[in-house]
PDB file of C-alpha atoms in Angstrom:
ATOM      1  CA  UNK A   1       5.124   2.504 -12.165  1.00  0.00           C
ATOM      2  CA  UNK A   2       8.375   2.011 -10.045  1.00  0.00           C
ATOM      3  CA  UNK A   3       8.320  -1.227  -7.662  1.00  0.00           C
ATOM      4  CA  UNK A   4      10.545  -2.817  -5.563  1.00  0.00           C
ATOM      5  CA  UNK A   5      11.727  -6.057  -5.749  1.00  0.00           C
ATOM      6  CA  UNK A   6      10.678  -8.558  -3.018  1.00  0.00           C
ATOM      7  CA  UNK A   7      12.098 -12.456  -2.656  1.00  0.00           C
ATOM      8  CA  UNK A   8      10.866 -14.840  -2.396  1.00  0.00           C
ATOM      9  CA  UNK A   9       7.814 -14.076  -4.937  1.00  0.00           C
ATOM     10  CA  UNK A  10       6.052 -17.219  -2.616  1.00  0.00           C
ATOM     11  CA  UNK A  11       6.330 -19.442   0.382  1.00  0.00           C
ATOM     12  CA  UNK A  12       5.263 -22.848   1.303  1.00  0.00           C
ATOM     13  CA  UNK A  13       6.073 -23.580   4.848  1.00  0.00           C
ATOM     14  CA  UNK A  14       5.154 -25.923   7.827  1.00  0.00           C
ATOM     15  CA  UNK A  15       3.366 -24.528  10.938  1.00  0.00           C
ATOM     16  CA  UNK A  16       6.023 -24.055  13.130  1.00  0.00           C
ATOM     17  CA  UNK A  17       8.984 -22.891  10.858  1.00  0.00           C
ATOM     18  CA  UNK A  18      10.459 -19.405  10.421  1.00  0.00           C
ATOM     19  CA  UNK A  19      10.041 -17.384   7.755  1.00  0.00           C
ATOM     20  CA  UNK A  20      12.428 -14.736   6.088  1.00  0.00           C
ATOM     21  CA  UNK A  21      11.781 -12.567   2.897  1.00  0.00           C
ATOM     22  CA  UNK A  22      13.612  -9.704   1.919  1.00  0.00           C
ATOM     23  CA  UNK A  23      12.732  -6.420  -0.111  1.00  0.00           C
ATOM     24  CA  UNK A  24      15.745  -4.666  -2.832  1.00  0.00           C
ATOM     25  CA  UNK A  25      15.511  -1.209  -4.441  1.00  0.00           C
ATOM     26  CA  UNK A  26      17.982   0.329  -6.841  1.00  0.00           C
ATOM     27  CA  UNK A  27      17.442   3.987  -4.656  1.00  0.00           C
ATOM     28  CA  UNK A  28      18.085   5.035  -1.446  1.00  0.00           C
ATOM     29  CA  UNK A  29      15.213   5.507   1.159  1.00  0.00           C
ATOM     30  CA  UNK A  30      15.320   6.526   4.796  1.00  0.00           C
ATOM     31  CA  UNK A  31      12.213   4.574   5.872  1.00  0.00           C
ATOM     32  CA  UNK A  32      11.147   1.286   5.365  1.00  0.00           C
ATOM     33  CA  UNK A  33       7.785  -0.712   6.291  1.00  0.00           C
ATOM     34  CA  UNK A  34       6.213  -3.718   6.055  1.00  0.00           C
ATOM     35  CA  UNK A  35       2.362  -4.379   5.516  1.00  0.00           C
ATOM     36  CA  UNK A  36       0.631  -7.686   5.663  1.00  0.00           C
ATOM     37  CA  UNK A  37      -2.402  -7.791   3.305  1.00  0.00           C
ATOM     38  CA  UNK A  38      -5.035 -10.524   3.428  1.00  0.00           C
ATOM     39  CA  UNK A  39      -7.398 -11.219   0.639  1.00  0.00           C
ATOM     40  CA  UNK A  40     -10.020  -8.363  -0.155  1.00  0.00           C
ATOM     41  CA  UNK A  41      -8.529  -6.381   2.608  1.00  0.00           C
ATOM     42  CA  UNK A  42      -6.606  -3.218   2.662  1.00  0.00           C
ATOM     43  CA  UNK A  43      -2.735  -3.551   3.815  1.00  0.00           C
ATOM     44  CA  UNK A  44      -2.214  -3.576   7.468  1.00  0.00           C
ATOM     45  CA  UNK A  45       0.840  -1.895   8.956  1.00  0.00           C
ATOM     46  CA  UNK A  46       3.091  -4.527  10.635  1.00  0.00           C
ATOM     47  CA  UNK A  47       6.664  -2.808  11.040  1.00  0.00           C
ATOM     48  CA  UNK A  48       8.007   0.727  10.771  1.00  0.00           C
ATOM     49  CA  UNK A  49      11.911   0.923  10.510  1.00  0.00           C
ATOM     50  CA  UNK A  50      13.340   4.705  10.096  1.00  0.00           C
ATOM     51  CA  UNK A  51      17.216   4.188  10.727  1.00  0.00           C
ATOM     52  CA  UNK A  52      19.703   2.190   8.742  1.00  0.00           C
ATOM     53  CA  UNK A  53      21.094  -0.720  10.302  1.00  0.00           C
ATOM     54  CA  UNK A  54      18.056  -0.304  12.561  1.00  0.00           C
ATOM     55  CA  UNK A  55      16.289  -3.565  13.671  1.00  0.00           C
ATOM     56  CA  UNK A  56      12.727  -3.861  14.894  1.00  0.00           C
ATOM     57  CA  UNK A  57      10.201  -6.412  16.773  1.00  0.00           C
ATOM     58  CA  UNK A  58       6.700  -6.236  16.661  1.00  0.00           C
ATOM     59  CA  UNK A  59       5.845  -9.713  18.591  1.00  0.00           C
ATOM     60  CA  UNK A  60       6.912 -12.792  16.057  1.00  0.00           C
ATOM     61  CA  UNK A  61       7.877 -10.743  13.447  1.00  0.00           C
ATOM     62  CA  UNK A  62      11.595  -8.805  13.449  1.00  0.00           C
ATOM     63  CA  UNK A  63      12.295  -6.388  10.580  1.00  0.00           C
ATOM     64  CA  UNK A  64      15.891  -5.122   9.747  1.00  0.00           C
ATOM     65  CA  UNK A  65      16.771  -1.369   7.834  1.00  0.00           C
ATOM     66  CA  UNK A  66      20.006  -2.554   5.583  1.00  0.00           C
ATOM     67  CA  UNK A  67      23.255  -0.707   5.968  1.00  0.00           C
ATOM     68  CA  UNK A  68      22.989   0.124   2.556  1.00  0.00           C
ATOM     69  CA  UNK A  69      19.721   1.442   3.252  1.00  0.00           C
ATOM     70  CA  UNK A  70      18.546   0.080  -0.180  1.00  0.00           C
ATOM     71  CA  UNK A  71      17.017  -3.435   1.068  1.00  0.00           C
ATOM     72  CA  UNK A  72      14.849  -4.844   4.343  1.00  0.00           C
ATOM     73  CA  UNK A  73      14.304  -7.840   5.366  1.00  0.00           C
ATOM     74  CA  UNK A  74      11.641  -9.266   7.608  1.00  0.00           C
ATOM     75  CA  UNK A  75      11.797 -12.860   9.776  1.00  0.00           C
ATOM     76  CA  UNK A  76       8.704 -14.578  11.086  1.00  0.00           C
ATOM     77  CA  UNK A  77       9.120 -16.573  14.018  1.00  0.00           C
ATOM     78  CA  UNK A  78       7.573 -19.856  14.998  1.00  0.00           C
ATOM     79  CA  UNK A  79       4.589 -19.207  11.628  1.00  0.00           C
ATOM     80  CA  UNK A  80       1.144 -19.979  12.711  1.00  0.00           C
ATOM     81  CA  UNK A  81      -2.206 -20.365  10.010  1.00  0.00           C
ATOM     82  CA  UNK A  82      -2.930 -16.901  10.829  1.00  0.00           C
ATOM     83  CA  UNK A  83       0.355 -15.358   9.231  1.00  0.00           C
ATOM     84  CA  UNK A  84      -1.377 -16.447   6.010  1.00  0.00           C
ATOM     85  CA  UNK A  85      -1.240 -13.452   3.604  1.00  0.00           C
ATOM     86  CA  UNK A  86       0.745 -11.613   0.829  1.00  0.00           C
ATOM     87  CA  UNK A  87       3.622  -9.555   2.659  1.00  0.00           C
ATOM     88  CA  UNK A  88       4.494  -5.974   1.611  1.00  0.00           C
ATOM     89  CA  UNK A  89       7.947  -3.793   1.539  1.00  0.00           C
ATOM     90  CA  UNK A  90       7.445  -0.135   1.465  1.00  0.00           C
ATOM     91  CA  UNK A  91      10.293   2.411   0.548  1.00  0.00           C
ATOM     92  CA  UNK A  92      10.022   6.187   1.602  1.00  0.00           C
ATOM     93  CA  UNK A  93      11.813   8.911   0.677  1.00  0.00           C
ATOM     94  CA  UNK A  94      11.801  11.841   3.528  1.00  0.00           C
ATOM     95  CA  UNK A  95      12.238  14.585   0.644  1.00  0.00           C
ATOM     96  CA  UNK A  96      10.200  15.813  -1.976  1.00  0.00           C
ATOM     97  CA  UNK A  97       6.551  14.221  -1.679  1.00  0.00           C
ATOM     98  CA  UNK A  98       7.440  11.392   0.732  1.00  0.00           C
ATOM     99  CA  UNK A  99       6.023   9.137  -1.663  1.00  0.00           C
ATOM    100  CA  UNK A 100       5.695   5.320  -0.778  1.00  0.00           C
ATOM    101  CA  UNK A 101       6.660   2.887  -3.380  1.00  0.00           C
ATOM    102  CA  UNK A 102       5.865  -0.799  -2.480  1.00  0.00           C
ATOM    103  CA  UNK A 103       7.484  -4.092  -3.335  1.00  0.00           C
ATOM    104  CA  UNK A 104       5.719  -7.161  -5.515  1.00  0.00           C
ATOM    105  CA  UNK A 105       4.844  -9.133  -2.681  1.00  0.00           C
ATOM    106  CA  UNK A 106       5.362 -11.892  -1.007  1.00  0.00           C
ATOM    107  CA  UNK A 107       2.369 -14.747  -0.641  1.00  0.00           C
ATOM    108  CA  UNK A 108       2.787 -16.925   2.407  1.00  0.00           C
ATOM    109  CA  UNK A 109       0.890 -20.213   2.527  1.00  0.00           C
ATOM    110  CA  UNK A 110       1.405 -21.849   6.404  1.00  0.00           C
ATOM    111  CA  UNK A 111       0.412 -25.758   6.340  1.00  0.00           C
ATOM    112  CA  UNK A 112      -0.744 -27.128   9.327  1.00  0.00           C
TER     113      UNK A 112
ATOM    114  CA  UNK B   1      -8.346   3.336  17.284  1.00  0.00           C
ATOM    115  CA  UNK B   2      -8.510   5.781  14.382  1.00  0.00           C
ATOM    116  CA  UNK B   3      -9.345   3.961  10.565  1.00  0.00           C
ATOM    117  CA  UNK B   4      -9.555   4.981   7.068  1.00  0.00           C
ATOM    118  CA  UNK B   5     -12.725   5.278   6.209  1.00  0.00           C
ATOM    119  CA  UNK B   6     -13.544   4.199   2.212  1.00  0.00           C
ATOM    120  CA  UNK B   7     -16.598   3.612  -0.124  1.00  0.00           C
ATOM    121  CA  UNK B   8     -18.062   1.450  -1.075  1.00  0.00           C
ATOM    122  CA  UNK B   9     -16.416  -1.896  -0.268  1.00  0.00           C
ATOM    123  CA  UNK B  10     -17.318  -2.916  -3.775  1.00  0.00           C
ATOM    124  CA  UNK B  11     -18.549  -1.565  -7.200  1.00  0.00           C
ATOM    125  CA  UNK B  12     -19.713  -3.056 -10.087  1.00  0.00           C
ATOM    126  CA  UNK B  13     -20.197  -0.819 -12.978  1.00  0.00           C
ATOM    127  CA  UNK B  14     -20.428  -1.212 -16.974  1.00  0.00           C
ATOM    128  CA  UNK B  15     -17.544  -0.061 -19.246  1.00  0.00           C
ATOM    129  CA  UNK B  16     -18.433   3.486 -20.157  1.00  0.00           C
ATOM    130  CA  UNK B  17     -20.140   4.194 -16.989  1.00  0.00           C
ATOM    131  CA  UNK B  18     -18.873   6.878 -14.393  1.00  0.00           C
ATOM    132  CA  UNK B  19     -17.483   5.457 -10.729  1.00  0.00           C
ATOM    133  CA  UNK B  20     -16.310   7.231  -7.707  1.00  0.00           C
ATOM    134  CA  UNK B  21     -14.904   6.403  -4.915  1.00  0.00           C
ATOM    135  CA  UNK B  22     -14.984   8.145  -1.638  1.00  0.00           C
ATOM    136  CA  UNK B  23     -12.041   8.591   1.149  1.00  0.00           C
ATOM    137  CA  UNK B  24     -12.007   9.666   5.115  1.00  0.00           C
ATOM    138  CA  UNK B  25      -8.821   9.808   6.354  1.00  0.00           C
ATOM    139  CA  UNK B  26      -7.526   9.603  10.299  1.00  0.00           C
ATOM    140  CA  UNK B  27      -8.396  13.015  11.774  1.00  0.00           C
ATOM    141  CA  UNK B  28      -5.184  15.179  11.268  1.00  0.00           C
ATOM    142  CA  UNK B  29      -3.617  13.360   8.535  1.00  0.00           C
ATOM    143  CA  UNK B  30      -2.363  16.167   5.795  1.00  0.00           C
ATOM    144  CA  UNK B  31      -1.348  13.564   3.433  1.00  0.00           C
ATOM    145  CA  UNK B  32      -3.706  11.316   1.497  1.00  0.00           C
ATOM    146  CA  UNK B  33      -2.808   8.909  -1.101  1.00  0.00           C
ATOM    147  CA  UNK B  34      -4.800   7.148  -3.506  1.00  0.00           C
ATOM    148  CA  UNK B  35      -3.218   4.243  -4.657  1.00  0.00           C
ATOM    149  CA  UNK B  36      -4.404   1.026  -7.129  1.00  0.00           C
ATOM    150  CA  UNK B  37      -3.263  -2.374  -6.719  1.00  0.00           C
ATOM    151  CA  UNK B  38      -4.077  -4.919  -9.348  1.00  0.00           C
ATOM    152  CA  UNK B  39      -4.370  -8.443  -8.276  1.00  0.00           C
ATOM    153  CA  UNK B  40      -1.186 -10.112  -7.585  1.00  0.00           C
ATOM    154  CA  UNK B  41       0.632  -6.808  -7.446  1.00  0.00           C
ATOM    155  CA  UNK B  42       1.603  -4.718  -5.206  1.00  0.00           C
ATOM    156  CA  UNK B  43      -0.247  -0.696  -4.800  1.00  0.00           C
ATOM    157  CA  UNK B  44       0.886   1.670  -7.515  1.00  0.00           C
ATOM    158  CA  UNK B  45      -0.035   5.232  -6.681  1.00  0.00           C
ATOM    159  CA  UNK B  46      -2.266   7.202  -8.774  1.00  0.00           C
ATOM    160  CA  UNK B  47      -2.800  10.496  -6.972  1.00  0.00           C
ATOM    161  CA  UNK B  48      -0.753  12.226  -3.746  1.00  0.00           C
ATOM    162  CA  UNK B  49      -2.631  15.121  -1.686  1.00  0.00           C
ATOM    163  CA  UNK B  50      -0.563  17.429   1.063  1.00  0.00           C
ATOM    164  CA  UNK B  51      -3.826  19.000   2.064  1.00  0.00           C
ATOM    165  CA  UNK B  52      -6.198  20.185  -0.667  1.00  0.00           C
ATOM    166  CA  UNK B  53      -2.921  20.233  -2.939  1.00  0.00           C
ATOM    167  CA  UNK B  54      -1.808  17.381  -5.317  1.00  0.00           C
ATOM    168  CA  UNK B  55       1.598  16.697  -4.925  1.00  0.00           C
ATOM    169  CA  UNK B  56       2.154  14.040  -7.247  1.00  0.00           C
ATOM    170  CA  UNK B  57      -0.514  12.944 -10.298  1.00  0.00           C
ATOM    171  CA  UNK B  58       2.508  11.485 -12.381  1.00  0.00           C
ATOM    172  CA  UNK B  59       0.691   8.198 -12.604  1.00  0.00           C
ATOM    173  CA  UNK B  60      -2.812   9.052 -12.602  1.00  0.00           C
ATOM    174  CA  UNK B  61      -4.741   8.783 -16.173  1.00  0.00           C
ATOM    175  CA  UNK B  62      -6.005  12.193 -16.622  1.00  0.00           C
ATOM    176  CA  UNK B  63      -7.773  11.474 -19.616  1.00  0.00           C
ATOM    177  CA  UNK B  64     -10.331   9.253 -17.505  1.00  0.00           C
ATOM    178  CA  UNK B  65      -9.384   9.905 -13.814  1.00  0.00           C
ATOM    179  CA  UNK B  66      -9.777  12.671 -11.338  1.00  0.00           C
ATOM    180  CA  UNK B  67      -9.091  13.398  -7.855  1.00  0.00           C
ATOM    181  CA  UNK B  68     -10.196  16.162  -5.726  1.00  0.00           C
ATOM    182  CA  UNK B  69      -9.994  16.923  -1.733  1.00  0.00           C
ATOM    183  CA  UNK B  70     -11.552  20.174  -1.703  1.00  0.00           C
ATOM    184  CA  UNK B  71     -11.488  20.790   1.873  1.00  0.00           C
ATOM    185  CA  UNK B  72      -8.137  19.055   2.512  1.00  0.00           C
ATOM    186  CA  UNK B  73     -10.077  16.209   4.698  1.00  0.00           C
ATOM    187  CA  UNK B  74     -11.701  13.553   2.392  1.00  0.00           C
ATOM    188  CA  UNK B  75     -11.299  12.669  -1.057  1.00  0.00           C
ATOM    189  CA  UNK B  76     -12.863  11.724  -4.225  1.00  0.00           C
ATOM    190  CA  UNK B  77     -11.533   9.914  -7.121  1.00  0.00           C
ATOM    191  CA  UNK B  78     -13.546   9.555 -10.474  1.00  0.00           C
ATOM    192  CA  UNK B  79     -13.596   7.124 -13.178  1.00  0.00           C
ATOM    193  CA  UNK B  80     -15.308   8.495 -16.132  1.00  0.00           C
ATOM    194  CA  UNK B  81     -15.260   6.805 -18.936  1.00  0.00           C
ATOM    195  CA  UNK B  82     -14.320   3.130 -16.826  1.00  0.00           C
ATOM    196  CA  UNK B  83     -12.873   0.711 -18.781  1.00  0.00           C
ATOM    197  CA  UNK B  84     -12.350  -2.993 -18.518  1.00  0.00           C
ATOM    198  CA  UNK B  85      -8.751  -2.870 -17.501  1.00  0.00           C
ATOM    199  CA  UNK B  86      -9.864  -0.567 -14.821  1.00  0.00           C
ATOM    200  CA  UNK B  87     -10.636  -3.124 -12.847  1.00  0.00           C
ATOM    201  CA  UNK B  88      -8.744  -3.434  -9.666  1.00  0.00           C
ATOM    202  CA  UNK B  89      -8.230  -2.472  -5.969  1.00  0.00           C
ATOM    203  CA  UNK B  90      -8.714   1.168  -5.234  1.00  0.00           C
ATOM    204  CA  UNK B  91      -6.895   2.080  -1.808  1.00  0.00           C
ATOM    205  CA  UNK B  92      -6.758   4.786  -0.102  1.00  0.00           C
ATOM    206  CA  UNK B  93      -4.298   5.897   2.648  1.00  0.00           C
ATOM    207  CA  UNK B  94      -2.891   8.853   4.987  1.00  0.00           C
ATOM    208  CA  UNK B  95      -0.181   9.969   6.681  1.00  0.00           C
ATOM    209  CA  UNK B  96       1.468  12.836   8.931  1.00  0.00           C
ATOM    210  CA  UNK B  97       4.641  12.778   7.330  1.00  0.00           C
ATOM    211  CA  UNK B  98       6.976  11.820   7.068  1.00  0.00           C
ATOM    212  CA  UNK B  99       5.218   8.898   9.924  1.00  0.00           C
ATOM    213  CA  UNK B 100       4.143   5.749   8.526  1.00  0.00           C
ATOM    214  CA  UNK B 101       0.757   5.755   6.219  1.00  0.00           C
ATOM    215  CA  UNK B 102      -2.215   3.835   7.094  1.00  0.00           C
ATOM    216  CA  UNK B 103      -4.511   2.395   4.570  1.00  0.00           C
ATOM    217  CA  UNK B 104      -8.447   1.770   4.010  1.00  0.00           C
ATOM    218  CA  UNK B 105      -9.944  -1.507   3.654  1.00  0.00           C
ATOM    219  CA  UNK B 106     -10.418  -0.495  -0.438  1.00  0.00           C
ATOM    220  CA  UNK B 107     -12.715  -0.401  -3.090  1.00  0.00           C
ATOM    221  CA  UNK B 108     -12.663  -3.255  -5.121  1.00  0.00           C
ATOM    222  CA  UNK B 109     -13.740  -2.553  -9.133  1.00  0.00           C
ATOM    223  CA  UNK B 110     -15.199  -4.772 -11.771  1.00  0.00           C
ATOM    224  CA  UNK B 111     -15.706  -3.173 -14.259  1.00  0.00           C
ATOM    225  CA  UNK B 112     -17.692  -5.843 -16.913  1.00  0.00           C
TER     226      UNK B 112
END
């Protein structure tokens, strides 16, 4: 099946630093969101962004809807241990079935 | 706060056998999704529901897998025969479209 493609594919980073990873898709989709998934979990809704060029806080985090409205990119602010986790893109088309289609992921190791 | 509801958390079964898995969405959702993720991947989506209607099955195995929501409220989806490559994340999730989707904590599958 179709998924996006997310960059980096993993992080290493010191407790402390900021974090940015970005999500790119060949189509055109009027929403984006971004998950956070910990190990034998199910994803967790972080950020939902619905308008191009849009940009969106949810605490540390900041998520961006690109002008092209084919790529996202979310920041991470001051990482703590707990941001830990493999970080989802979503894509969503508002026609048809307003199916999601996810990106590969990005796995985020915090060292303390 | 409102959850997706899914069981069970995790399912061990022997190739050949028959496995289901069962769904509860958030109260008022019209759109469920069943999705699989395969470790180290991000969620592919098997099966889309607008109510008691499938919307989208292009991905979903019909020769082993079905999915019904007979009352348009919570869902079923059947392995039968499961095979080794089965063996993966089930996740469910729902939606009021075209608003973000929330997801389940999953099923995870082994199938040995």
């Amino acid at each position: 099946g179709q998924q996006l493609n997310q960059s980096p594919q993993s992080m290493f980073i010191q407790e402390g630093e900021d974090v940015s990873m970005n999500c790119t898709s060949s189509s055109i989709f009027n929403t984006w969101l971004w998950y956070k998934q910990d190990p034998g979990e199910g994803p967790v809704l972080l950020i939902a962004l619905y308008k191009a060029g849009e940009l969106t806080s949810n605490g540390r985090l900041t998520a961006q809807f690109g002008i092209t409205r084919k790529d996202s990119f979310l920041n991470i602010s001051a990482s703590i241990p707990s941001d830990v986790g493999i970080y989802f893109c979503a894509g969503q088309r508002t026609s048809g079935t307003y199916k999601y289609i996810f990106g590969t992921g990005t796995r985020l190791k915090v060292l303390a | 706060e409102a959850e997706v509801a899914q069981s069970p958390r995790y399912k061990i079964t022997e190739k050949s056998q028959a496995v289901a898995f069962w769904c509860d969405p958030i109260s008022g959702h019209a759109t469920l999704y069943w999705y699989r993720q395969i470790l180290g991947q991000g969620p592919e989506l098997l099966v889309q529901f607008q109510d008691e209607s499938v919307v989208d099955d292009s991905q979903l195995p019909k020769d082993r897998f079905s999915a019904e929501r007979l009352k348009g409220v919570d869902s079923t989806l059947k392995i039968q025969p499961a095979e080794l490559g089965d063996s993966a994340m089930y996740l469910c999730a729902s939606s009021h479209p075209p608003s973000e989707a929330f997801f389940g904590q999953g099923t995870r599958l082994t199938v040995v």
